[in-house]
Tab-separated table of C-alpha atoms and ligand atoms in Angstrom:
chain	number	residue	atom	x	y	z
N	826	UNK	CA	0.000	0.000	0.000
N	827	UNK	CA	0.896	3.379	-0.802
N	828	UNK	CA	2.585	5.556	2.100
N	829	UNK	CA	-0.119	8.060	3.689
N	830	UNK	CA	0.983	11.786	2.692
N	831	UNK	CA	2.342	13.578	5.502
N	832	UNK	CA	0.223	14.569	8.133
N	833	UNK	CA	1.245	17.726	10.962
N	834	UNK	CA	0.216	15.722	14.431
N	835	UNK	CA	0.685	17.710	17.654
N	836	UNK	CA	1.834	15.517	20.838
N	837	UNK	CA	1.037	17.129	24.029
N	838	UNK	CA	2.998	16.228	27.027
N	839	UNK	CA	6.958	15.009	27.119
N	840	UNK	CA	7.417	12.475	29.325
N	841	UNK	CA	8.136	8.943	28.512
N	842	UNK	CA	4.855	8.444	26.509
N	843	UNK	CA	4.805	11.355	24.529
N	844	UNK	CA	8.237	11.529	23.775
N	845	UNK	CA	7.735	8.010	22.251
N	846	UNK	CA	4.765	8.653	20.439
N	847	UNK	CA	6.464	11.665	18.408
N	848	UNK	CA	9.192	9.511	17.510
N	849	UNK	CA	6.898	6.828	16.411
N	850	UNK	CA	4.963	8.997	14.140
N	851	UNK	CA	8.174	10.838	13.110
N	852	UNK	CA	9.412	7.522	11.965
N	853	UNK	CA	6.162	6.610	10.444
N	854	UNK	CA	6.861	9.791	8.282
N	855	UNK	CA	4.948	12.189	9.638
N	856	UNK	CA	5.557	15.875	11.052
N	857	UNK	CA	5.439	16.190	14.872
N	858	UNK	CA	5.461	18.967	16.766
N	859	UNK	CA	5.431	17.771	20.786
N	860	UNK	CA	4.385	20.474	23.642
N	861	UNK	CA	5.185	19.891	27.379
N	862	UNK	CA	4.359	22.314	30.195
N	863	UNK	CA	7.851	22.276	32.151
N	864	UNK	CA	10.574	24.711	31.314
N	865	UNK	CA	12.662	21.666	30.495
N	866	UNK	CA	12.203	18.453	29.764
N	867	UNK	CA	12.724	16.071	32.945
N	868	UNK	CA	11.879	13.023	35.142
N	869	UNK	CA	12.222	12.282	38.304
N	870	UNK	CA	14.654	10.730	40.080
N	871	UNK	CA	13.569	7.007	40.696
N	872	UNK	CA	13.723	4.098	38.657
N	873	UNK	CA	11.742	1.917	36.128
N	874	UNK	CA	11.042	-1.919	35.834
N	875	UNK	CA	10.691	-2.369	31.552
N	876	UNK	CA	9.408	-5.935	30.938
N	877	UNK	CA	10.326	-7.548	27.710
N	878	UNK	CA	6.920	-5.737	26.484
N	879	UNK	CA	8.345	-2.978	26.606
N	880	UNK	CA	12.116	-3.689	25.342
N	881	UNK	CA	10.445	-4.936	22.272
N	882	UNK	CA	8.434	-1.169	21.882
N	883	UNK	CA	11.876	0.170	22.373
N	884	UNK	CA	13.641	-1.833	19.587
N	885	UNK	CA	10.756	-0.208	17.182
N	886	UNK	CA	11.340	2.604	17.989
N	887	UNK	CA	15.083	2.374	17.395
N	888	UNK	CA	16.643	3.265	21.115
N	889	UNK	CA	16.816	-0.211	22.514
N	890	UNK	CA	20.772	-0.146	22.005
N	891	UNK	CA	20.685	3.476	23.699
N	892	UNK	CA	18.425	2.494	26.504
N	893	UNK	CA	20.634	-0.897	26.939
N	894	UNK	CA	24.238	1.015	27.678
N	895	UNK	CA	22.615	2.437	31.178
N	896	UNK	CA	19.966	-0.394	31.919
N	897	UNK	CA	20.381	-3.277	33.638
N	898	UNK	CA	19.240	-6.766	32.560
N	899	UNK	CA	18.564	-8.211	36.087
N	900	UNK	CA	19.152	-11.596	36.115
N	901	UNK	CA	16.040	-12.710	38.730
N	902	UNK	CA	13.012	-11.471	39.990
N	903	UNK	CA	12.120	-12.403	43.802
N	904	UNK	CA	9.338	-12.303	45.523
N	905	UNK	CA	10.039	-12.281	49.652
N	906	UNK	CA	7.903	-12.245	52.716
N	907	UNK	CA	8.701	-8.959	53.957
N	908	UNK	CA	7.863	-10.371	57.539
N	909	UNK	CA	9.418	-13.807	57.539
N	910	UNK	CA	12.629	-12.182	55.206
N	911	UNK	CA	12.264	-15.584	53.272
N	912	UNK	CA	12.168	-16.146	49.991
N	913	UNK	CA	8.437	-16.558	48.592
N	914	UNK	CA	8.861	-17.053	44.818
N	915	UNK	CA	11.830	-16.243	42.244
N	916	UNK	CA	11.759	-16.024	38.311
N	917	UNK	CA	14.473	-16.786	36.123
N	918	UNK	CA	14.976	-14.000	33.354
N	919	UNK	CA	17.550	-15.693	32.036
N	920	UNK	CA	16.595	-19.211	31.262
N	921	UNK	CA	16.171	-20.611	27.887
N	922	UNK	CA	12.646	-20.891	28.944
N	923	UNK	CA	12.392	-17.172	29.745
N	924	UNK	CA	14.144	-16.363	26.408
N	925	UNK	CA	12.661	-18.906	24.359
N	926	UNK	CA	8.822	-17.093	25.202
N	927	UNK	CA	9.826	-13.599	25.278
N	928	UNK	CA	13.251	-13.374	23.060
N	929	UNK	CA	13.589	-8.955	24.340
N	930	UNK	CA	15.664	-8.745	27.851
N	931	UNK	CA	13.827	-7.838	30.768
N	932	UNK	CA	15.595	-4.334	31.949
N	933	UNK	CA	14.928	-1.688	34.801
N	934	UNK	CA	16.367	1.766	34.121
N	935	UNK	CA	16.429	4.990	36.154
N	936	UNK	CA	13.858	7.397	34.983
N	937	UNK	CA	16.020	9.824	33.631
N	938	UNK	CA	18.099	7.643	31.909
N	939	UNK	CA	15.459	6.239	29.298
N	940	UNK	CA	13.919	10.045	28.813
N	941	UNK	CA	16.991	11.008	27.827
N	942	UNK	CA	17.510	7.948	25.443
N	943	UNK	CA	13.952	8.839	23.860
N	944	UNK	CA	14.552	13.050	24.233
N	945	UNK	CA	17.464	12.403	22.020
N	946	UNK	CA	16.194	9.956	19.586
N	947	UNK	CA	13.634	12.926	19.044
N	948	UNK	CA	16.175	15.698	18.459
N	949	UNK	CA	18.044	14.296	16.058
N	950	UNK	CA	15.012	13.277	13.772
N	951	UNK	CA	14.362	15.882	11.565
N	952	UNK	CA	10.609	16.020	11.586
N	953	UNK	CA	10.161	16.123	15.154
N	954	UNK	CA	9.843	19.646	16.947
N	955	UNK	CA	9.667	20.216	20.467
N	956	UNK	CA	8.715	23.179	22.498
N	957	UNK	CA	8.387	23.796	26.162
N	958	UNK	CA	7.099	26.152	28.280
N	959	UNK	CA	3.524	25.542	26.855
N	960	UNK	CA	0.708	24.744	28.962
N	961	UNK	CA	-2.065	23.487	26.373
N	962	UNK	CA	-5.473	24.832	28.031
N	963	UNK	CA	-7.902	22.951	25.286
N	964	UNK	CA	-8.311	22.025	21.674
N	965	UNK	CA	-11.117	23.151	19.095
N	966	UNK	CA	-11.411	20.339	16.216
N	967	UNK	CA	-13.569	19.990	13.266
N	968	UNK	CA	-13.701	17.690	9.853
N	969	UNK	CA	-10.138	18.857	9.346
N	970	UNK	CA	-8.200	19.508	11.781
N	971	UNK	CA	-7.572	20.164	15.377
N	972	UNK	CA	-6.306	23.783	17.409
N	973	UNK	CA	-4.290	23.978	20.167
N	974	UNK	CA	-4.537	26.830	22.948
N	975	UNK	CA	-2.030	27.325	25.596
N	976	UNK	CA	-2.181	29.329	29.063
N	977	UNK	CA	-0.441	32.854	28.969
N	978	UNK	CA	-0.271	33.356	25.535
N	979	UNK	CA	-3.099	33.629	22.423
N	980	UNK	CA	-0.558	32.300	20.145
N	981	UNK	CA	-2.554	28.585	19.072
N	982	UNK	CA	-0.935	25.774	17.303
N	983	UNK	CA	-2.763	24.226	14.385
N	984	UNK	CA	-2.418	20.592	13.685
N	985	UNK	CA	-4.027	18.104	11.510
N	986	UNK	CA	-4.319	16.005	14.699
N	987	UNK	CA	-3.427	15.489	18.095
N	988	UNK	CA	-1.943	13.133	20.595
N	989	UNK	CA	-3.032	13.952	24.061
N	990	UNK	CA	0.330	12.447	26.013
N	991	UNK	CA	0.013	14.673	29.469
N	992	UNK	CA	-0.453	12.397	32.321
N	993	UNK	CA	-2.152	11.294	34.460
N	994	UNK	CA	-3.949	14.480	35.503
N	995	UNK	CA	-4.463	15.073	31.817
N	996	UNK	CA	-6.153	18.127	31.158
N	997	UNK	CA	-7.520	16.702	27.356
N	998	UNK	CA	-9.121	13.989	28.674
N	999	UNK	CA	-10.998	15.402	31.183
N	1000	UNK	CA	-12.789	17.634	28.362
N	1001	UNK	CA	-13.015	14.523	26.486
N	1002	UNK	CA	-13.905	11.469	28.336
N	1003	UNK	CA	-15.457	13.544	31.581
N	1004	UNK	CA	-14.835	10.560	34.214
N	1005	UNK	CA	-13.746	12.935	36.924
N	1006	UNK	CA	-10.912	12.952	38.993
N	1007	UNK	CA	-8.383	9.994	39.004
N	1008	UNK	CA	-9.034	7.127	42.001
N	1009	UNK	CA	-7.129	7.721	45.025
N	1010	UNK	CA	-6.249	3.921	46.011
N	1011	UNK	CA	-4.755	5.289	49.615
N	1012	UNK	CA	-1.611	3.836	49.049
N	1013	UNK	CA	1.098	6.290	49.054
N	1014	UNK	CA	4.800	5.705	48.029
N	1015	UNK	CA	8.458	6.987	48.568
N	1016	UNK	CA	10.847	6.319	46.397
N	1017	UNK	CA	14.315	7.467	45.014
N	1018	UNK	CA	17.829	5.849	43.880
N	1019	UNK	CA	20.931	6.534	45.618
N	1020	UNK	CA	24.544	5.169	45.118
N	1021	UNK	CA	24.659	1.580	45.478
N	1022	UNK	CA	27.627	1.674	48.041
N	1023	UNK	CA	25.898	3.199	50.933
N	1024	UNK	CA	23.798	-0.723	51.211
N	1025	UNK	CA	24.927	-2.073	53.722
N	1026	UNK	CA	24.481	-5.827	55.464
N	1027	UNK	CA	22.499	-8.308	53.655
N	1028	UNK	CA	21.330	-5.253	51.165
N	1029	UNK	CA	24.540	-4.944	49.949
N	1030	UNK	CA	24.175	-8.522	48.823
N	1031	UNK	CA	20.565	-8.306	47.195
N	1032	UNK	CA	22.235	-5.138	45.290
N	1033	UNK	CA	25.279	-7.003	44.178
N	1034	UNK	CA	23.337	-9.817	43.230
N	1035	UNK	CA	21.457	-7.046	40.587
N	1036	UNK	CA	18.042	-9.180	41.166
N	1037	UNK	CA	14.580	-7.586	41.439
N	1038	UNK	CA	13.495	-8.065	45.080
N	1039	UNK	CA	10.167	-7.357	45.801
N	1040	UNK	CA	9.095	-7.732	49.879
N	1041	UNK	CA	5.439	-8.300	50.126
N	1042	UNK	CA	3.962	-7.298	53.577
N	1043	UNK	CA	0.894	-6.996	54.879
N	1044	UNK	CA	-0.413	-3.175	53.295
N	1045	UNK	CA	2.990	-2.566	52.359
N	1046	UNK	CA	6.094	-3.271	50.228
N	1047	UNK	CA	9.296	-2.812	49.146
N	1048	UNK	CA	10.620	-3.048	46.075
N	1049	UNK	CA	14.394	-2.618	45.128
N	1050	UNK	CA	16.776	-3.199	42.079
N	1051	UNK	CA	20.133	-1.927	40.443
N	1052	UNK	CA	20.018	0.913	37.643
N	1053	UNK	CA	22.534	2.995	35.859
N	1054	UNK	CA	25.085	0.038	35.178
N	1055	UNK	CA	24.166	-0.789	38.460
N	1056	UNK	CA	25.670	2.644	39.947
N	1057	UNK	CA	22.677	3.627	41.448
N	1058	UNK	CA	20.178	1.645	43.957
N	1059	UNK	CA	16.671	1.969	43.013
N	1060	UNK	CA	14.199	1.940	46.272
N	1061	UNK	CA	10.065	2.073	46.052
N	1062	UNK	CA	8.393	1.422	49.372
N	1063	UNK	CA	4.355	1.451	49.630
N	1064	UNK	CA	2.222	1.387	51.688
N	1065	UNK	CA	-1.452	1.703	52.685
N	1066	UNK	CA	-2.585	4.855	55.037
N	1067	UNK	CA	-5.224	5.095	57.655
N	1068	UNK	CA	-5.350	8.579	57.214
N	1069	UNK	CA	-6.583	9.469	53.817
N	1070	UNK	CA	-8.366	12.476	53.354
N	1071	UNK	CA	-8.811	13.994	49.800
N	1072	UNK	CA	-8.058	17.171	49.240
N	1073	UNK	CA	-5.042	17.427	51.405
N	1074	UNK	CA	-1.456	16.086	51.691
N	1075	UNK	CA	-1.600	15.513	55.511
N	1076	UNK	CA	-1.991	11.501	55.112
N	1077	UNK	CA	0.695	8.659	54.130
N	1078	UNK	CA	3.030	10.797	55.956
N	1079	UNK	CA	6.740	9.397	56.805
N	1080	UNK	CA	5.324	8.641	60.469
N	1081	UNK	CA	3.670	6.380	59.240
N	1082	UNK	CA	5.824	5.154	56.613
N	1083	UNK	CA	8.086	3.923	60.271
N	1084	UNK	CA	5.074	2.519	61.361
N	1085	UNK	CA	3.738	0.343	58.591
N	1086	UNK	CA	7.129	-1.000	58.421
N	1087	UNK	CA	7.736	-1.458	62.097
N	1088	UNK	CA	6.996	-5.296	62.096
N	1089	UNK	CA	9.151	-6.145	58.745
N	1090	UNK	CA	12.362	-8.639	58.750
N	1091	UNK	CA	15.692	-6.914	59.772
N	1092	UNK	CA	16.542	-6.373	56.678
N	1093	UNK	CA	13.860	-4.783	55.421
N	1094	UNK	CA	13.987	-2.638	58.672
N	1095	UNK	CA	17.530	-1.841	57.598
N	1096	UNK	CA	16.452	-0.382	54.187
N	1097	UNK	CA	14.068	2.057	55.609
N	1098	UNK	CA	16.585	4.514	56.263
N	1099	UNK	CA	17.741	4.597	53.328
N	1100	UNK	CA	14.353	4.919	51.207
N	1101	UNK	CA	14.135	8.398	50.213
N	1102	UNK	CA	11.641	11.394	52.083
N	1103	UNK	CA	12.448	14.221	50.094
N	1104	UNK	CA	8.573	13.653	48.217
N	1105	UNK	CA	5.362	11.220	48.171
N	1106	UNK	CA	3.251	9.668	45.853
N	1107	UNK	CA	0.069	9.071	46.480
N	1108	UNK	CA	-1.320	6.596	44.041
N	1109	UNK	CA	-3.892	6.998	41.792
N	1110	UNK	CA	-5.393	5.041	38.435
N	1111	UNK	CA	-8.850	5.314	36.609
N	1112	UNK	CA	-11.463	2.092	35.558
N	1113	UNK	CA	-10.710	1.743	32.116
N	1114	UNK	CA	-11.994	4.237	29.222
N	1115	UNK	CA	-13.368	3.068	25.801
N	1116	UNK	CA	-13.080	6.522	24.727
N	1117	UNK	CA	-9.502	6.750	23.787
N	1118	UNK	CA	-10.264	8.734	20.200
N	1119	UNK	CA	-12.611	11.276	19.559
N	1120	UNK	CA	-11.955	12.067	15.907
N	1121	UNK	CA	-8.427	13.739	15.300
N	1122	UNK	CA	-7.990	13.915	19.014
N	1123	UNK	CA	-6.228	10.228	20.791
N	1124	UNK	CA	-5.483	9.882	24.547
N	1125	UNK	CA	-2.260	7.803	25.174
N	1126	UNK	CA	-0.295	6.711	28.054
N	1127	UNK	CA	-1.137	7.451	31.277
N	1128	UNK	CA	-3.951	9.968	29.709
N	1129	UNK	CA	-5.750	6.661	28.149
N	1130	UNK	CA	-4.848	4.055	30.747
N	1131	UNK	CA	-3.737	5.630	34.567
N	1132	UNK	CA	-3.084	2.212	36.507
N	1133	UNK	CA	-1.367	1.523	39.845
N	1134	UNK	CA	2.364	0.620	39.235
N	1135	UNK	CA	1.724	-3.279	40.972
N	1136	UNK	CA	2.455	-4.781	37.709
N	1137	UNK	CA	5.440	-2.226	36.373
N	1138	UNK	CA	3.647	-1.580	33.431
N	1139	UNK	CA	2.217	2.442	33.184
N	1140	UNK	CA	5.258	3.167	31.242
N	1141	UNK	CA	5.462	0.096	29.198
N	1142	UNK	CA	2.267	0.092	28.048
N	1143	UNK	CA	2.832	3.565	27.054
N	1144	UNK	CA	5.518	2.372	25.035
N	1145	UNK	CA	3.261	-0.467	23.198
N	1146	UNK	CA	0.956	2.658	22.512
N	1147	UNK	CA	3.687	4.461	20.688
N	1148	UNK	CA	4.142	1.620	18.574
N	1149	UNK	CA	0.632	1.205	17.987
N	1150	UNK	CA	0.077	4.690	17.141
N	1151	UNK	CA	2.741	5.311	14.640
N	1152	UNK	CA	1.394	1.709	12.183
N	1153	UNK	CA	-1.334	3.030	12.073
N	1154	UNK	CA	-0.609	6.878	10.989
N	1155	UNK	CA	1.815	5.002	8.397
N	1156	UNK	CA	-0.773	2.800	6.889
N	1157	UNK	CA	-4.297	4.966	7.214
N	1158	UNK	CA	-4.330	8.299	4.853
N	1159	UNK	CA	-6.873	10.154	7.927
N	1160	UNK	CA	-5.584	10.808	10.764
N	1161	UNK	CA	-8.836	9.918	12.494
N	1162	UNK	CA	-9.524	6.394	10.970
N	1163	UNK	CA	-5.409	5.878	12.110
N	1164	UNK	CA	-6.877	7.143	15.770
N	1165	UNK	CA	-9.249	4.495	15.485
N	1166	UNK	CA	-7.385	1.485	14.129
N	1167	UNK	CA	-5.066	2.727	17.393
N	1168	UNK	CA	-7.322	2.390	20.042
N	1169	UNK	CA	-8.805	-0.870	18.617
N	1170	UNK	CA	-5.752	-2.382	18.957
N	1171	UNK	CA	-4.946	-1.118	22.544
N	1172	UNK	CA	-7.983	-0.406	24.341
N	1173	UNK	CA	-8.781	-3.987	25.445
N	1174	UNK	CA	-4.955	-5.443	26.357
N	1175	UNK	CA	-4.199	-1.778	28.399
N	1176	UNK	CA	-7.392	-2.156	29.648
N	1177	UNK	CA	-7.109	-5.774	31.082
N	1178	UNK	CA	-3.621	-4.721	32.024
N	1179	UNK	CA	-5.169	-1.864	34.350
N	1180	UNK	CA	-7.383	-4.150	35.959
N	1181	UNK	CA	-4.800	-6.805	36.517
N	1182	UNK	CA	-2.651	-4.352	38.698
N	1183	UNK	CA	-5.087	-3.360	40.862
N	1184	UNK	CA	-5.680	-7.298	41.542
N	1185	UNK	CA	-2.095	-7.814	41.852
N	1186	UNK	CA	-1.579	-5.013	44.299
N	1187	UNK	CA	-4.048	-6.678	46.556
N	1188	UNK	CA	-2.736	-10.065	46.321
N	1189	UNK	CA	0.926	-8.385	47.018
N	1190	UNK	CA	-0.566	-6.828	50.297
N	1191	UNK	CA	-2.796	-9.636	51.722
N	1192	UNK	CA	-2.436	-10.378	55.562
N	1193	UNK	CA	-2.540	-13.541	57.703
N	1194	UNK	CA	-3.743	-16.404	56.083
N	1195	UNK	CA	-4.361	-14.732	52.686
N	1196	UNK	CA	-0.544	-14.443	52.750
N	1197	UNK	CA	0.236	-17.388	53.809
N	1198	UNK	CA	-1.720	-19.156	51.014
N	1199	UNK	CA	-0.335	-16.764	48.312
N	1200	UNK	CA	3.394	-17.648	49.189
N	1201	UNK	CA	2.159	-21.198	49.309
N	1202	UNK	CA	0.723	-20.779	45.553
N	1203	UNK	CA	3.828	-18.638	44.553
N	1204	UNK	CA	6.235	-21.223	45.623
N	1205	UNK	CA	4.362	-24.010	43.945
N	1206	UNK	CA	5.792	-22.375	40.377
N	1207	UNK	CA	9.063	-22.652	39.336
N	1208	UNK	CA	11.541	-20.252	38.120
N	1209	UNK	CA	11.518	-20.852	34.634
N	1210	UNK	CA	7.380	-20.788	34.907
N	1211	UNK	CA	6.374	-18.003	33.023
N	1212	UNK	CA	2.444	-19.162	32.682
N	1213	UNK	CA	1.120	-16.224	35.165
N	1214	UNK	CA	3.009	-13.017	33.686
N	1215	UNK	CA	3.120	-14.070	30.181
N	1216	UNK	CA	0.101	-12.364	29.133
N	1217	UNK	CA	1.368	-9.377	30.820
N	1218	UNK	CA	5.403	-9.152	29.094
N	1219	UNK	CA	3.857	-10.282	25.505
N	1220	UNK	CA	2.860	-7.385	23.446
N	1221	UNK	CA	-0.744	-7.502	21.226
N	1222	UNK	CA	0.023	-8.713	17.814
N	1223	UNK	CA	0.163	-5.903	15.697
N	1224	UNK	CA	-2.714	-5.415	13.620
N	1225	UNK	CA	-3.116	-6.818	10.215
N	1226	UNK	CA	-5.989	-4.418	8.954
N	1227	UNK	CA	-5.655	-3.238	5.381
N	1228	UNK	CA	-6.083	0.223	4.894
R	1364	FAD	P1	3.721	11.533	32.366
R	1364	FAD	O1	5.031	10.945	32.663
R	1364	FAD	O2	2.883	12.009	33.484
R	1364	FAD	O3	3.984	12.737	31.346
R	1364	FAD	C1	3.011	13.712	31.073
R	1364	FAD	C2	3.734	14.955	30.570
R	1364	FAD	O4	2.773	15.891	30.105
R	1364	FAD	C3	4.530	15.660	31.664
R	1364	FAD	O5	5.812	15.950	31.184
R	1364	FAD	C4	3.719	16.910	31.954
R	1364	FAD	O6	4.499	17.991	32.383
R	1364	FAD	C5	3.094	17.177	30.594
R	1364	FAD	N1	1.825	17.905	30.648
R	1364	FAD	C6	0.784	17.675	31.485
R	1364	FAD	N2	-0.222	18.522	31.232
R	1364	FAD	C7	0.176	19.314	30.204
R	1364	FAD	C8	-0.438	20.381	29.493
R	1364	FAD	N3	-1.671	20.803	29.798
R	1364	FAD	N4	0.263	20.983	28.484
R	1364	FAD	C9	1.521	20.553	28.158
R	1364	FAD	N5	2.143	19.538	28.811
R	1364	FAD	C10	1.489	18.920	29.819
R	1364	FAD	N6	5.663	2.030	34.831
R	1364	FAD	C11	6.411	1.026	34.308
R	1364	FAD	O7	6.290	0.715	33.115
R	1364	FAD	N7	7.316	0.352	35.085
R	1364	FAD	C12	7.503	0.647	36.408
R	1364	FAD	O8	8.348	0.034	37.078
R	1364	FAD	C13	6.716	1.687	36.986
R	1364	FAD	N8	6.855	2.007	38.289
R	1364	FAD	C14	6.094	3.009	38.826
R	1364	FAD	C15	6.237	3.301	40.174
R	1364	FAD	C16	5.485	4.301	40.765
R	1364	FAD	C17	5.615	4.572	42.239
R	1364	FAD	C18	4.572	5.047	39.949
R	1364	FAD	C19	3.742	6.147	40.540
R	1364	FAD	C20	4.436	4.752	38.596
R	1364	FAD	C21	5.180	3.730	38.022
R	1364	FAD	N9	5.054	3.403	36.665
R	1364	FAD	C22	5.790	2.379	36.139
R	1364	FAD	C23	4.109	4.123	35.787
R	1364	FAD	C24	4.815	5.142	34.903
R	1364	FAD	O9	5.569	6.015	35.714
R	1364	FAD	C25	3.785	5.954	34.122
R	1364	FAD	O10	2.812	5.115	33.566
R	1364	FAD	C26	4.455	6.726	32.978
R	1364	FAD	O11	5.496	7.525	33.468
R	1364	FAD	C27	3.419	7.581	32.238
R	1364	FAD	O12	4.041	8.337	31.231
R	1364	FAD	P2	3.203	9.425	30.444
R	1364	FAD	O13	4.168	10.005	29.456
R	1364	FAD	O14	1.926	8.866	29.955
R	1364	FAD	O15	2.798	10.524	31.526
């Protein structure tokens, strides 16, 4: 078929999502001109698990070998008892089974690390423009095309469609879709990486080891793993609070943070210094949408599919929407039937996906005998058994529909 004629798309938002999406549709041959609200382009300081899902998204998109010189391929994930301090569950992600199902490495990165891999890729592609310090207020669309207006300013952009990329709070979809505000789940977390050398005890030997260790506890975990060539030590500890009340910042506070974790192992106990105060996260997702498109306007990432991190995946499915997005703007000549090709692909998996880490959060943070039965399940599966996350690490066929 031929190539669709160039279209101008507009991404709003630069963070991991967006910044992916413009080089998909750059690379799909279209022009891109991407918007973000910050002065600079950024994120934060912490780290990020990318399952083979999303190392496959990368490899699309042409940064995998970028993303790879800083990441590190950890070579097991491990589930432990964050009471007990034993070891519940491991998977191997470097068997020939693991390899043999999923062929991409699993990898966990610091934040910063794979913006800057995908803020790069974008800079040197010579369709892509990007411009911040613009806070888009709304869009105005009709048959063709879609406007753009920004706080501060009544300079608009014009664009023959647009990919709303900004977040979580995202400012398009609320105009769009008009679900409210995002579901507090009254888990907060703190989180942060800091050089590997200051573990100490038996942390300095999970961190040598460069494995994934996640400690389940009752309301509460911990999860911890190498990034930056294994440089930096990547800590997320979460927890549920007793004191959440919207509309104010005064709950999931670090007292508590001491107290949740009062009753863990030593070595959990140990960590908890360490686990970075400096900011909390109070975590949020949506129920899923099926209005991801509304004609030349598509939500993606964390605008489309806000989920609770449990299953590592906001950011990778992000990625798998990138992918998505730029097939179809290279196979469909309007914008809008490529917005809709999009979305059919995605909608269901992201939404399933969504679901699935709310249920895994509350399987990770089960008490008494609910734990006790969920290590015993856990342990029943080896480390080269793949049959429970597989769904999760393997991408949706890409679609197959002629244009
Ligand atoms: P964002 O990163 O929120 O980017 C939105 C961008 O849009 C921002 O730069 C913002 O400034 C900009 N913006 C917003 N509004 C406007 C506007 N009006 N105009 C212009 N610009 C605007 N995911 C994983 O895959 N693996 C993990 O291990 C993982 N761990 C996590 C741990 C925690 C504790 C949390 C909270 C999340 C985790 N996630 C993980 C999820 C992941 O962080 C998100 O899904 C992902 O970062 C979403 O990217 P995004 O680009 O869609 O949104």
């Amino acid at each position: 078929s031929l190539t669709p004629a160039p279209h101008r798309i507009a991404v709003v938002g630069g963070g991991i999502g967006g910044l992916a999406a413009a080089l998909s549709i750059a690379r799909a041959g279209h022009h891109v001109t991407l918007v973000e609200q910050a002065a600079r382009f950024a994120e934060i300081g912490a780290g990020l698990q990318l399952a083979p899902n999303a190392s496959h998204a990368l490899d699309d998109l042409g940064v995998l070998g970028a993303v790879r010189r800083t990441a590190v391929a950890p070579p097991r994930l491990v589930m432990m008892d964050a009471l007990s301090g034993d070891e519940v569950a491991s998977l191997d992600l470097r068997s020939a089974a693991y390899t043999r199902r999923f062929t991409y490495p699993y990898l966990v990165t610091h934040r910063t690390d794979l913006h800057a891999a995908l803020l790069s890729a974008c800079q040197e592609h010579p369709s892509v423009a990007l411009r911040t310090g613009h806070t888009v207020t709304h869009a105005e669309q009709d048959g063709s095309g879609v406007r753009l207006h920004f706080a501060g300013t009544s300079s608009e952009l014009t664009a023959d469609a647009v990919v709303a990329a900004d977040g979580l709070h995202s400012r398009l979809r609320r105009a769009l879709v008009g679900d409210g505000e995002p579901v507090c789940s009254r888990y907060v977390a703190f989180r942060g990486a800091l050089p590997t050398d200051r573990m100490t005890g038996r942390m300095s030997q999970h961190a040598a080891s460069e494995a994934v260790m996640v400690w389940a506890g009752p309301r509460m975990h911990l999860v911890q793993y190498p990034v930056r060539r294994g440089e930096l030590y990547n800590q997320v500890a979460v927890f549920e609070s007793d004191h959440y009340t919207p509309d104010s910042d005064a709950w999931g506070t670090e007292a508590e943070l001491e107290e949740r974790f009062a009753g863990t192992c030593r070595t959990v106990r140990d960590a908890l210094p360490l686990i970075a105060r400096d900011r909390r996260w109070p975590l949020f997702d949506r129920l899923p949408t099926d209005k991801w498109v509304h004609g030349r306007i598509a939500l993606l990432g964390d605008a489309a599919h806000p989920m609770l991190q449990y299953l590592a995946q906001g950011a990778c499915q992000a990625l798998e929407d990138a992918v998505a997005l730029g097939r179809a703007l290279g196979r469909f000549s309007d914008p809008a039937d490529a917005f809709a090709a999009y979305a059919g692909q995605r909608r269901e998996r992201a939404a399933r996906i969504q679901t699935g880490a709310r249920r895994f959060g509350e399987i990770c943070h089960l008490e008494g005998m609910g734990a006790t039965l969920r290590n015993a399940l856990f342990a029943s599966r080896g480390p080269d058994d793949f049959d429970d996350v597989s769904w999760v690490w393997t991408p949706a066929p890409a679609a197959v529909t002629a244009p």
